[in-house]
Amino acid sequence: MSDMTKPRTLRSAADLVAAGLLDPAAEAAVAEVAARYAIAVTPAVAGLIGDREDPIGRQYIPDAAELLTLPDEIADPTADGPFSPVKGVVRRYPDRALLKPLLACPVYCRFCFRREVVGPDGGLLTEAELEAAIAWFAATPEVREVILTGGDPLMLSARRLGWLVGRLSAIPHLEVLRIHTRVPVADPGRVTPELVAALETEKSFFLCVHANHAREFSDKSAVALRLLSRAGVALLGQSVLLRGVNDSAAALEGLFRAMLRHGVKPYYLHQLDLAPGTARFRVSEAEGLRLVGALRGKLSGLGIPAYVKETPAGGGKVPVGGG
Ligand code: SF4
């Protein structure tokens, strides 16, 4: 296939209209949204979208409602900023810290809690900044776990990722490496043997895959996940409870069963953070507790994640309902 005919990632309102995923009447409003929050819909994801209001379309096709910020919505709902000892690092707990090597993602989720900062041009740490971040981990022996997030760390080239995993693995007191990613479901073609080889480490290693609906586990995604699990990568799942995407017991059961079928242990179900312009996705905690409660007895304990929320001002995760 030539570069001209190869399907490409849709990155604008006009692209979405041309692909038949957006009504031309909505193009101007969505272009206004795009000026504020990035758009990306990979060919793999576009192929799963029936219409903009189905469980996949809702996650990725912008809506004019995103322009409306409610009084309780905040730009940095997890309060990464105040907890950053050095650029790219966030430490909220004594024993673990985040490292954000870049802020680009394969897709841009309309409910993203870091939507004010993620984007295609955003946040690639320079060589010197990455060295400073690695030096911070090396000089902080209480931190035993590094969580690579962003953005999506699997957007790095295999060479760069392998270098970073190698450098972090060489820090003696780091016991666990974890990567949070959307790539295996949103852009599964990026999961190549080279990328999988880049994740090799002697440390304990977990890949935490973000998915919110069973249909995200496409045939291509299954191939990517199999490649990872056959290489010995332990797979965890994280999801966000979202209105119109997975706000029924049947949708959640389908999602967690799909994860289990693909070797992914459901780890966290997140209450939606109060990021700007995300009101259309909100599900109340009371409803969330009822939905998660309805899964007990239907799914084995292996299939039920912890239902958690962020506490305000960067206090960290706590179980919803105090459970
Ligand atoms: S993949 Fe994660 S960081 Fe990127 S837009 Fe989606 S929720 Fe945000």
Short mmCIF file of N, CA and C and ligand atoms in Angstrom, two decimals, residues 105 107-109 111-113 118 150-151 182 210, ligand 1:
data_model
loop_
_atom_site.label_atom_id
_atom_site.label_comp_id
_atom_site.label_asym_id
_atom_site.label_seq_id
_atom_site.Cartn_x
_atom_site.Cartn_y
_atom_site.Cartn_z
N CYS A 105 -0.41 10.75 22.55
CA CYS A 105 -1.17 9.50 22.67
C CYS A 105 -1.56 9.04 21.26
N VAL A 107 -4.54 8.10 20.45
CA VAL A 107 -5.89 8.66 20.30
C VAL A 107 -6.04 9.69 21.41
N TYR A 108 -6.98 10.60 21.27
CA TYR A 108 -7.25 11.53 22.37
C TYR A 108 -8.67 11.31 22.86
N CYS A 109 -8.76 10.82 24.10
CA CYS A 109 -10.06 10.45 24.68
C CYS A 109 -10.76 11.74 25.10
N PHE A 111 -12.68 12.36 27.41
CA PHE A 111 -12.88 12.50 28.86
C PHE A 111 -11.55 12.55 29.61
N CYS A 112 -10.44 12.70 28.86
CA CYS A 112 -9.11 12.56 29.46
C CYS A 112 -8.89 13.53 30.64
N PHE A 113 -8.31 13.02 31.71
CA PHE A 113 -8.04 13.86 32.89
C PHE A 113 -6.83 14.75 32.68
N VAL A 118 -2.20 16.97 27.13
CA VAL A 118 -1.81 15.97 26.13
C VAL A 118 -2.05 16.51 24.72
N GLY A 150 1.76 9.22 30.70
CA GLY A 150 1.95 10.38 29.84
C GLY A 150 0.67 11.17 29.71
N GLY A 151 0.24 11.27 28.44
CA GLY A 151 0.63 10.61 27.20
C GLY A 151 0.74 9.08 27.31
N ARG A 182 -2.64 2.90 26.04
CA ARG A 182 -3.87 2.66 25.27
C ARG A 182 -3.52 1.96 23.96
N HIS A 210 -5.47 0.50 29.03
CA HIS A 210 -6.69 1.28 29.22
C HIS A 210 -7.71 0.91 28.14
S1 SF4 B 1 -4.82 7.69 26.19
FE1 SF4 B 1 -4.86 8.34 28.36
S2 SF4 B 1 -3.59 10.20 28.47
FE2 SF4 B 1 -4.11 9.83 26.29
S3 SF4 B 1 -5.97 11.00 25.89
FE3 SF4 B 1 -6.66 8.95 26.48
S4 SF4 B 1 -6.97 9.07 28.71
FE4 SF4 B 1 -5.71 10.85 28.11
#
